[in-house]
mmCIF file of C-alpha atoms in Angstrom:
data_model
loop_
_atom_site.group_PDB
_atom_site.id
_atom_site.type_symbol
_atom_site.label_atom_id
_atom_site.label_comp_id
_atom_site.label_asym_id
_atom_site.label_seq_id
_atom_site.Cartn_x
_atom_site.Cartn_y
_atom_site.Cartn_z
ATOM 1 C CA MET A 106 81.985 120.995 114.550
ATOM 2 C CA TRP A 107 83.415 121.048 118.381
ATOM 3 C CA GLY A 108 82.723 117.246 118.661
ATOM 4 C CA GLU A 109 85.026 116.846 115.753
ATOM 5 C CA LEU A 110 87.735 118.943 116.876
ATOM 6 C CA ASP A 111 87.284 116.975 120.340
ATOM 7 C CA ARG A 112 88.278 113.783 118.857
ATOM 8 C CA ALA A 113 91.277 115.019 116.765
ATOM 9 C CA ASP A 114 93.888 112.631 116.311
ATOM 10 C CA TRP A 115 96.543 115.039 117.600
ATOM 11 C CA ARG A 116 99.098 112.686 116.165
ATOM 12 C CA TRP A 117 98.046 113.745 112.455
ATOM 13 C CA ILE A 118 98.507 117.719 114.052
ATOM 14 C CA VAL A 119 101.692 117.240 114.420
ATOM 15 C CA VAL A 120 102.183 115.777 111.288
ATOM 16 C CA ALA A 121 100.629 118.765 109.183
ATOM 17 C CA LEU A 122 102.816 121.237 111.942
ATOM 18 C CA ILE A 123 105.818 119.527 110.331
ATOM 19 C CA PHE A 124 104.493 119.737 106.611
ATOM 20 C CA SER A 125 104.194 123.360 107.158
ATOM 21 C CA ALA A 126 107.219 124.069 108.195
ATOM 22 C CA LEU A 127 108.986 121.934 105.241
ATOM 23 C CA SER A 128 107.580 124.960 102.916
ATOM 24 C CA TYR A 129 109.635 127.240 103.693
ATOM 25 C CA PRO A 130 114.066 125.364 103.379
ATOM 26 C CA ALA A 131 112.233 124.183 99.970
ATOM 27 C CA ALA A 132 110.817 127.878 99.257
ATOM 28 C CA ALA A 133 114.376 128.762 100.115
ATOM 29 C CA ILE A 134 116.038 126.576 97.468
ATOM 30 C CA SER A 135 113.848 127.438 94.552
ATOM 31 C CA LEU A 136 114.771 130.556 94.902
ATOM 32 C CA ALA A 137 118.371 129.984 95.353
ATOM 33 C CA GLY A 138 118.190 128.394 92.230
ATOM 34 C CA SER A 139 116.565 131.593 90.311
ATOM 35 C CA ILE A 140 119.831 132.974 89.937
ATOM 36 C CA PRO A 141 123.280 132.627 89.141
ATOM 37 C CA ASP A 142 124.588 134.018 92.331
ATOM 38 C CA PRO A 143 124.941 132.445 95.937
ATOM 39 C CA ILE A 144 123.136 133.619 98.438
ATOM 40 C CA PRO A 145 123.425 132.099 102.362
ATOM 41 C CA PHE A 146 120.642 129.571 103.050
ATOM 42 C CA GLY A 147 119.975 131.071 106.218
ATOM 43 C CA PRO A 148 118.621 134.163 105.575
ATOM 44 C CA ASN A 149 117.041 132.544 103.034
ATOM 45 C CA VAL A 150 115.064 130.667 105.053
ATOM 46 C CA VAL A 151 114.629 133.131 107.547
ATOM 47 C CA ALA A 152 113.161 135.801 105.039
ATOM 48 C CA GLN A 153 110.712 132.570 103.665
ATOM 49 C CA VAL A 154 109.514 132.455 107.167
ATOM 50 C CA ALA A 155 109.494 136.691 107.399
ATOM 51 C CA SER A 156 106.949 136.063 104.563
ATOM 52 C CA SER A 157 104.327 134.576 106.469
ATOM 53 C CA PHE A 158 104.222 137.917 108.596
ATOM 54 C CA VAL A 159 104.420 140.432 105.394
ATOM 55 C CA GLY A 160 101.912 138.539 103.636
ATOM 56 C CA ILE A 161 99.306 139.758 106.194
ATOM 57 C CA VAL A 162 99.374 143.008 104.628
ATOM 58 C CA ALA A 163 99.700 142.692 101.612
ATOM 59 C CA PRO A 164 97.681 141.372 99.513
ATOM 60 C CA ALA A 165 98.121 139.062 96.205
ATOM 61 C CA GLN A 166 101.844 138.041 97.671
ATOM 62 C CA LEU A 167 103.377 141.370 97.040
ATOM 63 C CA GLY A 168 104.661 141.699 99.909
ATOM 64 C CA GLY A 169 106.609 138.415 99.921
ATOM 65 C CA VAL A 170 107.704 138.726 96.187
ATOM 66 C CA ALA A 171 109.498 142.587 97.583
ATOM 67 C CA LEU A 172 111.014 140.983 100.534
ATOM 68 C CA LYS A 173 112.792 137.931 98.271
ATOM 69 C CA GLY A 174 114.335 140.835 95.967
ATOM 70 C CA ARG A 175 115.153 142.771 98.878
ATOM 71 C CA LEU A 176 117.132 139.644 100.225
ATOM 72 C CA LEU A 177 118.771 139.308 97.138
ATOM 73 C CA GLN A 178 119.814 143.026 96.268
ATOM 74 C CA ARG A 179 121.016 142.836 99.667
ATOM 75 C CA ASN A 180 123.363 140.092 98.785
ATOM 76 C CA GLY A 181 125.341 141.551 95.954
ATOM 77 C CA VAL A 182 122.276 140.283 93.182
ATOM 78 C CA ASP A 183 121.981 143.097 90.286
ATOM 79 C CA PRO A 184 118.656 144.368 90.892
ATOM 80 C CA ALA A 185 117.526 143.330 87.403
ATOM 81 C CA VAL A 186 118.908 139.655 88.153
ATOM 82 C CA ALA A 187 116.736 140.003 91.089
ATOM 83 C CA VAL A 188 113.734 141.133 90.075
ATOM 84 C CA ALA A 189 114.270 138.827 86.657
ATOM 85 C CA GLY A 190 114.939 135.680 89.977
ATOM 86 C CA VAL A 191 111.829 136.203 90.823
ATOM 87 C CA GLY A 192 109.433 136.335 88.234
ATOM 88 C CA LEU A 193 111.281 133.396 87.049
ATOM 89 C CA ASN A 194 110.758 131.475 90.562
ATOM 90 C CA THR A 195 106.549 132.922 90.587
ATOM 91 C CA VAL A 196 106.518 131.986 87.032
ATOM 92 C CA THR A 197 108.254 128.151 87.590
ATOM 93 C CA ALA A 198 106.004 127.505 90.501
ATOM 94 C CA PHE A 199 103.337 127.994 88.332
ATOM 95 C CA VAL A 200 103.953 125.959 85.794
ATOM 96 C CA VAL A 201 104.787 122.998 88.659
ATOM 97 C CA HIS A 202 101.684 123.720 90.275
ATOM 98 C CA VAL A 203 99.577 123.020 86.513
ATOM 99 C CA VAL A 204 101.865 119.634 86.207
ATOM 100 C CA MET A 205 101.313 118.362 89.476
ATOM 101 C CA LEU A 206 97.453 119.219 89.041
ATOM 102 C CA VAL A 207 97.310 117.100 85.986
ATOM 103 C CA THR A 208 99.607 114.940 87.767
ATOM 104 C CA PHE A 209 97.214 114.238 90.671
ATOM 105 C CA VAL A 210 94.481 114.052 88.415
ATOM 106 C CA TRP A 211 95.273 111.423 86.358
ATOM 107 C CA TRP A 212 96.839 109.425 89.408
ATOM 108 C CA ALA A 213 92.470 110.518 91.093
ATOM 109 C CA GLY A 214 91.481 108.280 87.846
ATOM 110 C CA THR A 215 89.461 110.985 86.026
ATOM 111 C CA SER A 216 89.997 113.329 82.935
ATOM 112 C CA ASP A 217 87.115 115.814 84.045
ATOM 113 C CA LEU A 218 87.929 119.801 84.243
ATOM 114 C CA SER A 219 84.922 121.211 83.065
ATOM 115 C CA ARG A 220 85.089 122.774 85.603
ATOM 116 C CA VAL A 221 88.295 124.781 85.031
ATOM 117 C CA ARG A 222 87.745 128.002 83.265
ATOM 118 C CA LEU A 223 89.760 130.152 81.448
ATOM 119 C CA PRO A 224 89.475 133.608 80.458
ATOM 120 C CA ALA A 225 87.626 134.461 76.985
ATOM 121 C CA ALA A 226 89.732 134.673 74.408
ATOM 122 C CA SER A 227 87.856 138.719 73.834
ATOM 123 C CA THR A 228 89.120 139.075 77.420
ATOM 124 C CA VAL A 229 92.576 138.275 76.229
ATOM 125 C CA ALA A 230 92.599 140.579 73.350
ATOM 126 C CA MET A 231 91.567 143.817 75.328
ATOM 127 C CA VAL A 232 94.774 142.698 77.586
ATOM 128 C CA LEU A 233 96.780 142.908 74.990
ATOM 129 C CA GLY A 234 95.494 145.403 72.959
ATOM 130 C CA VAL A 235 95.720 147.822 76.153
ATOM 131 C CA ALA A 236 98.921 146.303 77.116
ATOM 132 C CA VAL A 237 100.194 147.414 73.014
ATOM 133 C CA LEU A 238 98.941 150.614 73.319
ATOM 134 C CA LEU A 239 100.300 151.880 76.417
ATOM 135 C CA VAL A 240 103.870 150.353 74.610
ATOM 136 C CA ALA A 241 103.053 152.366 71.992
ATOM 137 C CA VAL A 242 102.569 156.149 73.438
ATOM 138 C CA LEU A 243 105.755 155.878 75.633
ATOM 139 C CA ALA A 244 107.347 154.438 72.324
ATOM 140 C CA ALA A 245 106.350 157.992 70.903
ATOM 141 C CA LEU A 246 106.708 160.327 73.930
ATOM 142 C CA PRO A 247 110.901 161.054 73.864
ATOM 143 C CA ALA A 248 111.165 160.500 77.463
ATOM 144 C CA GLY A 249 109.911 157.210 77.101
ATOM 145 C CA ARG A 250 112.902 156.887 74.226
ATOM 146 C CA ARG A 251 115.147 158.130 76.749
ATOM 147 C CA LEU A 252 113.846 155.391 79.856
ATOM 148 C CA TRP A 253 113.811 152.385 77.403
ATOM 149 C CA SER A 254 117.093 153.628 76.196
ATOM 150 C CA THR A 255 118.733 154.358 79.286
ATOM 151 C CA ARG A 256 116.996 151.643 81.819
ATOM 152 C CA VAL A 257 114.745 148.949 80.501
ATOM 153 C CA ARG A 258 116.875 148.076 77.953
ATOM 154 C CA PRO A 259 119.935 147.598 79.978
ATOM 155 C CA ALA A 260 117.681 146.488 82.371
ATOM 156 C CA ILE A 261 116.804 143.658 80.201
ATOM 157 C CA GLY A 262 119.958 142.756 79.008
ATOM 158 C CA ARG A 263 121.420 141.979 82.017
ATOM 159 C CA ALA A 264 118.167 140.303 83.550
ATOM 160 C CA ALA A 265 118.390 137.985 80.762
ATOM 161 C CA ARG A 266 122.299 136.724 81.384
ATOM 162 C CA GLY A 267 121.365 136.096 84.740
ATOM 163 C CA MET A 268 118.417 133.325 83.725
ATOM 164 C CA VAL A 269 120.450 132.476 80.822
ATOM 165 C CA ASP A 270 122.879 131.785 83.500
ATOM 166 C CA VAL A 271 120.833 129.833 85.573
ATOM 167 C CA ALA A 272 119.602 127.345 82.306
ATOM 168 C CA ARG A 273 123.268 126.721 82.357
ATOM 169 C CA SER A 274 123.232 124.775 85.377
ATOM 170 C CA PRO A 275 121.765 121.571 85.991
ATOM 171 C CA LEU A 276 121.824 122.262 90.395
ATOM 172 C CA ARG A 277 120.279 125.651 89.674
ATOM 173 C CA LEU A 278 117.487 123.993 87.329
ATOM 174 C CA LEU A 279 117.260 121.008 89.961
ATOM 175 C CA GLN A 280 117.232 123.242 93.131
ATOM 176 C CA LEU A 281 114.058 125.961 91.041
ATOM 177 C CA VAL A 282 111.886 123.260 89.967
ATOM 178 C CA GLY A 283 112.619 120.649 93.008
ATOM 179 C CA GLY A 284 112.195 123.275 95.816
ATOM 180 C CA SER A 285 108.846 124.556 93.683
ATOM 181 C CA ALA A 286 107.578 120.485 93.624
ATOM 182 C CA MET A 287 108.910 120.673 97.677
ATOM 183 C CA VAL A 288 106.565 123.603 98.532
ATOM 184 C CA THR A 289 103.359 122.411 96.568
ATOM 185 C CA VAL A 290 104.125 118.598 98.036
ATOM 186 C CA SER A 291 104.301 120.073 101.516
ATOM 187 C CA TYR A 292 101.549 121.740 101.756
ATOM 188 C CA ALA A 293 99.193 119.565 100.346
ATOM 189 C CA ALA A 294 100.290 117.054 102.592
ATOM 190 C CA ALA A 295 99.581 119.398 105.411
ATOM 191 C CA LEU A 296 95.899 119.393 103.973
ATOM 192 C CA ALA A 297 95.752 115.828 103.945
ATOM 193 C CA ALA A 298 97.060 115.484 107.441
ATOM 194 C CA SER A 299 94.386 117.888 108.650
ATOM 195 C CA VAL A 300 92.009 115.601 107.047
ATOM 196 C CA GLU A 301 93.060 112.679 108.244
ATOM 197 C CA ALA A 302 93.428 114.436 111.967
ATOM 198 C CA PHE A 303 89.472 114.057 112.155
ATOM 199 C CA HIS A 304 89.600 110.932 110.710
ATOM 200 C CA GLY A 305 88.531 111.205 106.742
ATOM 201 C CA ASN A 306 89.684 108.618 105.558
ATOM 202 C CA LEU A 307 90.484 110.573 101.907
ATOM 203 C CA PRO A 308 92.491 109.546 99.177
ATOM 204 C CA VAL A 309 95.416 111.961 98.669
ATOM 205 C CA ALA A 310 94.815 112.228 95.162
ATOM 206 C CA PRO A 311 91.165 113.852 95.475
ATOM 207 C CA VAL A 312 92.666 116.170 98.997
ATOM 208 C CA ALA A 313 95.930 117.133 96.666
ATOM 209 C CA ILE A 314 93.870 118.516 93.854
ATOM 210 C CA VAL A 315 91.836 120.321 95.963
ATOM 211 C CA TYR A 316 94.284 122.025 97.696
ATOM 212 C CA LEU A 317 95.430 122.385 93.839
ATOM 213 C CA LEU A 318 92.573 124.068 92.790
ATOM 214 C CA GLY A 319 91.878 126.071 96.498
ATOM 215 C CA SER A 320 95.107 127.605 96.597
ATOM 216 C CA VAL A 321 94.787 128.876 92.293
ATOM 217 C CA VAL A 322 91.865 131.041 94.928
ATOM 218 C CA GLN A 323 93.987 131.784 97.718
ATOM 219 C CA SER A 324 96.713 133.729 95.447
ATOM 220 C CA VAL A 325 94.011 135.618 93.024
ATOM 221 C CA VAL A 326 91.969 137.022 95.981
ATOM 222 C CA PRO A 327 92.893 139.957 97.062
ATOM 223 C CA THR A 328 92.812 139.749 100.474
ATOM 224 C CA PRO A 329 96.176 138.741 102.864
ATOM 225 C CA GLY A 330 96.658 134.848 102.242
ATOM 226 C CA GLY A 331 93.712 134.820 100.383
ATOM 227 C CA LEU A 332 91.231 134.993 103.292
ATOM 228 C CA GLY A 333 87.891 134.255 103.473
ATOM 229 C CA ALA A 334 87.597 132.618 99.686
ATOM 230 C CA ALA A 335 90.615 130.393 100.799
ATOM 231 C CA GLU A 336 88.587 128.417 103.072
ATOM 232 C CA ALA A 337 85.562 128.547 101.450
ATOM 233 C CA ALA A 338 87.403 126.714 98.397
ATOM 234 C CA TYR A 339 89.062 124.127 100.494
ATOM 235 C CA ILE A 340 85.556 123.653 102.201
ATOM 236 C CA GLY A 341 83.858 123.144 99.439
ATOM 237 C CA GLY A 342 86.473 120.688 97.663
ATOM 238 C CA LEU A 343 86.363 118.676 100.433
ATOM 239 C CA THR A 344 82.405 117.959 100.566
ATOM 240 C CA ALA A 345 82.836 117.764 96.930
ATOM 241 C CA ILE A 346 85.128 114.208 96.915
ATOM 242 C CA GLY A 347 82.944 113.185 100.247
ATOM 243 C CA LEU A 348 83.538 114.411 103.606
ATOM 244 C CA THR A 349 81.165 115.850 106.009
ATOM 245 C CA SER A 350 80.602 119.644 106.256
ATOM 246 C CA GLU A 351 81.360 119.495 109.844
ATOM 247 C CA ARG A 352 85.189 117.670 109.263
ATOM 248 C CA ALA A 353 85.441 119.340 105.942
ATOM 249 C CA VAL A 354 85.193 122.923 108.462
ATOM 250 C CA ALA A 355 87.436 121.793 110.941
ATOM 251 C CA ALA A 356 89.734 119.650 108.689
ATOM 252 C CA VAL A 357 90.385 123.263 106.360
ATOM 253 C CA LEU A 358 90.651 125.341 110.015
ATOM 254 C CA LEU A 359 92.939 123.463 111.152
ATOM 255 C CA PHE A 360 95.132 123.014 107.645
ATOM 256 C CA ARG A 361 94.829 127.415 108.080
ATOM 257 C CA LEU A 362 95.950 127.112 111.615
ATOM 258 C CA VAL A 363 98.854 125.647 110.794
ATOM 259 C CA THR A 364 99.462 127.640 107.181
ATOM 260 C CA PHE A 365 98.806 130.259 107.670
ATOM 261 C CA TRP A 366 98.158 131.726 110.949
ATOM 262 C CA LEU A 367 100.607 129.897 113.066
ATOM 263 C CA PRO A 368 103.615 131.042 110.952
ATOM 264 C CA VAL A 369 102.719 134.784 111.817
ATOM 265 C CA LEU A 370 104.629 135.141 115.411
ATOM 266 C CA PRO A 371 107.538 133.476 114.073
ATOM 267 C CA GLY A 372 107.190 135.458 111.032
ATOM 268 C CA TRP A 373 107.344 139.401 112.505
ATOM 269 C CA LEU A 374 110.109 137.550 114.758
ATOM 270 C CA ALA A 375 111.814 136.227 111.667
ATOM 271 C CA MET A 376 111.258 140.403 109.536
ATOM 272 C CA THR A 377 112.666 141.684 112.600
ATOM 273 C CA TRP A 378 115.941 139.663 112.477
ATOM 274 C CA LEU A 379 116.301 140.122 109.468
ATOM 275 C CA GLN A 380 115.838 144.380 109.631
ATOM 276 C CA ARG A 381 118.316 144.078 112.763
ATOM 277 C CA ALA A 382 120.944 141.647 110.831
ATOM 278 C CA ASP A 383 120.978 144.795 107.783
ATOM 279 C CA ALA A 384 119.647 141.889 105.756
ATOM 280 C CA VAL A 385 116.868 143.172 103.547
#
């Protein structure tokens, strides 16, 4: 691996850094498109950078979600609309992720998704059953009915109106979907550039598929940034498509350096600025 690091092409490392940096304004564009109210672009981008630091101390991206919701509320967005907007932003990112995965699989010339395992029907039924039971218990209690009528139902109504306003605006929809697609493409391109930095010479489509599948692992593992499991998934994916283990390890370490570790310090500075400016 050290030999691979010695022979690295620094031009591709710069390219990987550029694509990693592009993901932050792209994420800001997507968040702006998820709500009907305008928010300042500058603080929005700064908040996306700050998420890199917040993600270190909160698993499963919870810190970033909370930070985005707080930013929207501080800019005058109704709390219910802010929560719905962040949720819409997350759901859109997931849908775009799946669409791009299917697209790259088609591009790579294979439809073999046999390794993708969906939850068993019994598991889904159990989760739904527990949810229905909890709703029934809350509905049976006077306190639960009061909570529904005074807090939950009005909040859902405001959130629904906000989502309808977004759906009626072609520009907002373009920002929402286009920004999410730009984020995914930026990270996939950063991984491809990391592979090229170590002379991997792999086609773009299989590398993008490795990123898309590996990022799923990264998002569900309850460690900051999917630490540990994400690296294993990316390395395993790259070796499976033909990269040597030494080059795969070096490429993934570079990819995680430019997308996860290096943004931590700018993220801390961004978070400090947001707090001092009373923006969150």
